[in-house]
PDB file of C-alpha atoms in Angstrom:
ATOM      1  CA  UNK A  22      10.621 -20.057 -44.128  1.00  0.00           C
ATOM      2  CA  UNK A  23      11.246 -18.612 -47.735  1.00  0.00           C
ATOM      3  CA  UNK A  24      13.576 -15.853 -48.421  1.00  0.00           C
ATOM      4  CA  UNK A  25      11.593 -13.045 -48.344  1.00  0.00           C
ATOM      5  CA  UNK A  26      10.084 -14.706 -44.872  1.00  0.00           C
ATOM      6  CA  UNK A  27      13.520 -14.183 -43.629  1.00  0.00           C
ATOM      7  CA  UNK A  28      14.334 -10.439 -44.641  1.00  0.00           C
ATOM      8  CA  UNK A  29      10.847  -9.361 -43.213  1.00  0.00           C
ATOM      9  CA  UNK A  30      12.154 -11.200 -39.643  1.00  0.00           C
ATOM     10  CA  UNK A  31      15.624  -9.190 -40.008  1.00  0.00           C
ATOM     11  CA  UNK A  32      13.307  -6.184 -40.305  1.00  0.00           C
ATOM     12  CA  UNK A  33      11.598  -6.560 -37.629  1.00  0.00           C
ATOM     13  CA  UNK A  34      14.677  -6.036 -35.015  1.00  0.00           C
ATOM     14  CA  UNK A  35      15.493  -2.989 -37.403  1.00  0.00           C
ATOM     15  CA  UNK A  36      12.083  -1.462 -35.726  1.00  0.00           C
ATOM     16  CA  UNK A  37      10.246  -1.701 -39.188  1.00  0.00           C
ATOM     17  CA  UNK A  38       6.416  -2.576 -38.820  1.00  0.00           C
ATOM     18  CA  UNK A  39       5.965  -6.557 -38.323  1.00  0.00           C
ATOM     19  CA  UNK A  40       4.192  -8.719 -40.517  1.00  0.00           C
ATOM     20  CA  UNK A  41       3.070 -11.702 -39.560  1.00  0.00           C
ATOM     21  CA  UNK A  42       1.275 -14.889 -41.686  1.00  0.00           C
ATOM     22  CA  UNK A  43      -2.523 -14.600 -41.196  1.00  0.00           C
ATOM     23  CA  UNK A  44      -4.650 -17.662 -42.257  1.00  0.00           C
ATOM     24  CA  UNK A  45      -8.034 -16.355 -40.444  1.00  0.00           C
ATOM     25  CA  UNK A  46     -10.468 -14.882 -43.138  1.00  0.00           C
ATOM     26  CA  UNK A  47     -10.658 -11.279 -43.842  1.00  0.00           C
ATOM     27  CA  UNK A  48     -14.176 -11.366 -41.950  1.00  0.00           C
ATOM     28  CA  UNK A  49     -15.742 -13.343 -39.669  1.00  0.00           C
ATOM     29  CA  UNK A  50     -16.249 -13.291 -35.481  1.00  0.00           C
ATOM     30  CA  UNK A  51     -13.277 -11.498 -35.540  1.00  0.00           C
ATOM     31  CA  UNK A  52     -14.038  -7.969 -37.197  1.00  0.00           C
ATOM     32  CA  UNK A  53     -17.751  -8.642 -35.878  1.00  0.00           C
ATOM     33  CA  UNK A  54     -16.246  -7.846 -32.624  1.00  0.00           C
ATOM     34  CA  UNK A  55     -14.248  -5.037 -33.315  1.00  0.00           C
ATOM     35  CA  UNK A  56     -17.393  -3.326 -35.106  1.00  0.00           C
ATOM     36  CA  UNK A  57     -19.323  -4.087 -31.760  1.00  0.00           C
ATOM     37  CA  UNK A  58     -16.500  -2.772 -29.800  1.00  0.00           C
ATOM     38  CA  UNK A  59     -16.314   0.516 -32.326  1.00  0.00           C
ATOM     39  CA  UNK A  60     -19.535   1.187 -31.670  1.00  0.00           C
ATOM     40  CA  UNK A  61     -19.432   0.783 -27.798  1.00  0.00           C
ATOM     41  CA  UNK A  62     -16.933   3.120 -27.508  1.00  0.00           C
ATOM     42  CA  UNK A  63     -19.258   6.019 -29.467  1.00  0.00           C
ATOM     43  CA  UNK A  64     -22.183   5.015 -27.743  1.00  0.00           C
ATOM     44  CA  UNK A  65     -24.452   4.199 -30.548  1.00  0.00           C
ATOM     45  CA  UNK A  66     -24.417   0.280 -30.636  1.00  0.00           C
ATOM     46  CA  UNK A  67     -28.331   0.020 -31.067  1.00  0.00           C
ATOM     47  CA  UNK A  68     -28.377   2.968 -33.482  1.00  0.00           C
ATOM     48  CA  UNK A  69     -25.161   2.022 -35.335  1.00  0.00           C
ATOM     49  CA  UNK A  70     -26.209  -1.442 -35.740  1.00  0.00           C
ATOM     50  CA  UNK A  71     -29.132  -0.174 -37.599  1.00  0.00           C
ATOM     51  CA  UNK A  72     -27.332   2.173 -39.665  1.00  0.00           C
ATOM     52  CA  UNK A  73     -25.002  -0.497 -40.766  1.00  0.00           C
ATOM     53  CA  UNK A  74     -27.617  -2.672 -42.308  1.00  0.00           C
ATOM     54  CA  UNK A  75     -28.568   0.318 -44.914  1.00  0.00           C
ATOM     55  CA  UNK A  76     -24.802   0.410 -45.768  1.00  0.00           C
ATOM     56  CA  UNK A  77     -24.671  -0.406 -49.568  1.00  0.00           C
ATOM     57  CA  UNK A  78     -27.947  -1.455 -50.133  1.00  0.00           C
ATOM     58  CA  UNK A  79     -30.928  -0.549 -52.555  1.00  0.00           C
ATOM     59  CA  UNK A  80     -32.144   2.236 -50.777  1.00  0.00           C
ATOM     60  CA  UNK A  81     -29.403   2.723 -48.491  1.00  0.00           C
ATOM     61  CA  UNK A  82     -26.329   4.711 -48.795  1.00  0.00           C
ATOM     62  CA  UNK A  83     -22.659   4.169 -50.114  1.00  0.00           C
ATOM     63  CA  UNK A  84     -19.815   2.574 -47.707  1.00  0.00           C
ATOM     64  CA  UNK A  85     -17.788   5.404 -46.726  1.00  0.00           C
ATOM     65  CA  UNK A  86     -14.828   3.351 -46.039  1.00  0.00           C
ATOM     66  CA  UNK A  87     -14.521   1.317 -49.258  1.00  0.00           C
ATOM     67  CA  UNK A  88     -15.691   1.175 -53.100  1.00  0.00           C
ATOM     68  CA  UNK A  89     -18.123  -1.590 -53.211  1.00  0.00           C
ATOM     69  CA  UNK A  90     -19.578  -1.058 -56.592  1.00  0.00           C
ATOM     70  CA  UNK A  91     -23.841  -1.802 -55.684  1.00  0.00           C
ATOM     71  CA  UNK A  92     -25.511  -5.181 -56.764  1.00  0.00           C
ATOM     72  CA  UNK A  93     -28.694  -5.991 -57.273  1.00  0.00           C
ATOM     73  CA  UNK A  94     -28.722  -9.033 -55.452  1.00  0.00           C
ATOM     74  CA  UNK A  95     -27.382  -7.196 -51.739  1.00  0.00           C
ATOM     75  CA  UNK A  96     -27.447  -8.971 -48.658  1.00  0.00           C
ATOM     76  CA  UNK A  97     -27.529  -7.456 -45.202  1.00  0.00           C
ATOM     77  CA  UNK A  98     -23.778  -7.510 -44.485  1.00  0.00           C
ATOM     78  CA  UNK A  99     -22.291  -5.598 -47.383  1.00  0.00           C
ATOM     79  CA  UNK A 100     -19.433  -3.327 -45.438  1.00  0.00           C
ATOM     80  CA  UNK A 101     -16.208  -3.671 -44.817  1.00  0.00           C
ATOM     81  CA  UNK A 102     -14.310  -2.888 -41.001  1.00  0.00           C
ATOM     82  CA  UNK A 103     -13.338   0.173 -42.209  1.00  0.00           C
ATOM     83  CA  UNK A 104     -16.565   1.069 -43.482  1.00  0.00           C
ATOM     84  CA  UNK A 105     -18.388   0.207 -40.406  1.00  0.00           C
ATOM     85  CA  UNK A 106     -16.171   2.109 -38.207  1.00  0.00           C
ATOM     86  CA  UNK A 107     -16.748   5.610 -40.443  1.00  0.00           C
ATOM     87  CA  UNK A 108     -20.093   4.748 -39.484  1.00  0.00           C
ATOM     88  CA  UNK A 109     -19.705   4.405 -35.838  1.00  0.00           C
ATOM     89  CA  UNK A 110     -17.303   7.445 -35.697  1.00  0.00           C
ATOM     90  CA  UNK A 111     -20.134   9.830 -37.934  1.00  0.00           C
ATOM     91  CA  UNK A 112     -22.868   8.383 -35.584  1.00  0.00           C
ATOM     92  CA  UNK A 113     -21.722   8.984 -32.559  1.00  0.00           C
ATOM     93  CA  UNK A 114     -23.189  10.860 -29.850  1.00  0.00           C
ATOM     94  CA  UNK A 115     -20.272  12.310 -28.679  1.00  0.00           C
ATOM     95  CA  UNK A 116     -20.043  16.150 -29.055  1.00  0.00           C
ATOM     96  CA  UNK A 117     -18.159  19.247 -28.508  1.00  0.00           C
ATOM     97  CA  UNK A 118     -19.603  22.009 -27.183  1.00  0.00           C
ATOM     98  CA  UNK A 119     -19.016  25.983 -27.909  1.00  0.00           C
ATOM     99  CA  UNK A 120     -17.142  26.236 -24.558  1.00  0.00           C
ATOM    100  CA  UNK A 121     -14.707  23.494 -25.437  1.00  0.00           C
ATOM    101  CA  UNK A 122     -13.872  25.810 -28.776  1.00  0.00           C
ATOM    102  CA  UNK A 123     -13.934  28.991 -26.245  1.00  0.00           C
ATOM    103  CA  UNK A 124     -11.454  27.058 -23.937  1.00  0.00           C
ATOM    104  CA  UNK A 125      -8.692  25.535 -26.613  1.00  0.00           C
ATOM    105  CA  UNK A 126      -7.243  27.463 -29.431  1.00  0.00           C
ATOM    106  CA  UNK A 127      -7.142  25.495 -33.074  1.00  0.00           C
ATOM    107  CA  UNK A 128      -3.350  25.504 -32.803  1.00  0.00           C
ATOM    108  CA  UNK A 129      -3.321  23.925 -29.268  1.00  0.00           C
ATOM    109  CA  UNK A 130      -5.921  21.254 -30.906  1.00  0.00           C
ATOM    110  CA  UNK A 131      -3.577  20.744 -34.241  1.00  0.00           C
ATOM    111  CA  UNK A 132      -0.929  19.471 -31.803  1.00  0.00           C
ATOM    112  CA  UNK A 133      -3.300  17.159 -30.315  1.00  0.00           C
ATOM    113  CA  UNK A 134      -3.824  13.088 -31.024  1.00  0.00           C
ATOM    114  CA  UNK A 135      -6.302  12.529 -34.005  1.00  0.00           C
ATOM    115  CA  UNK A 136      -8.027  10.772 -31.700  1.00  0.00           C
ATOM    116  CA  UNK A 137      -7.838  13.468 -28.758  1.00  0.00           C
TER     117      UNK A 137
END
């Protein structure tokens, strides 16, 4: 373990975020699965599949969770996690309804989780 190896480990008991070696690539089965799970959970994994595949292409539109600059030669995968989970989140089919505005005030809803 190299020096700065050892300061983030004394860190860590100091409550500071850990940080760990990661030797996996960036992509892979990995963030495939998390994507699936993302969209799951908003309830547009057919939908948001489909969407995904016009994600920085030709005639598509731009990632909204990165700056890919366009090619010309695209393939099919050309989004980032990030990206793919602005997608899910934008696609969803979740909604709120005028009653659920009627019911909570904005200020009660600024206190609330982002993900409330």
């Amino acid at each position: 373990m190299d020096n700065s190896e050892q300061n983030i480990h004394k860190q860590e008991n100091q409550g500071y975020a850990r940080i760990e070696p990661y030797t996996q690539p960036a992509g892979g089965w990995g963030a495939l699965l998390s994507v699936a799970r993302n969209l799951k959970r908003q309830d547009v994994l057919k939908k948001g599949s489909i969407t995904l595949l016009n994600i920085n292409q030709p005639t598509g539109f731009d990632c909204p969770g990165c700056a890919w600059p366009e090619k010309k030669d695209t393939h099919a995968f050309n989004f980032c996690e990030n990206g793919a989970k602005a997608v899910a989140f934008e696609a969803t089919s979740k909604t709120v309804t005028p009653e659920f505005f009627a019911k909570h005030t904005v200020s009660w809803l600024s206190e609330q989780s982002d993900f409330y």
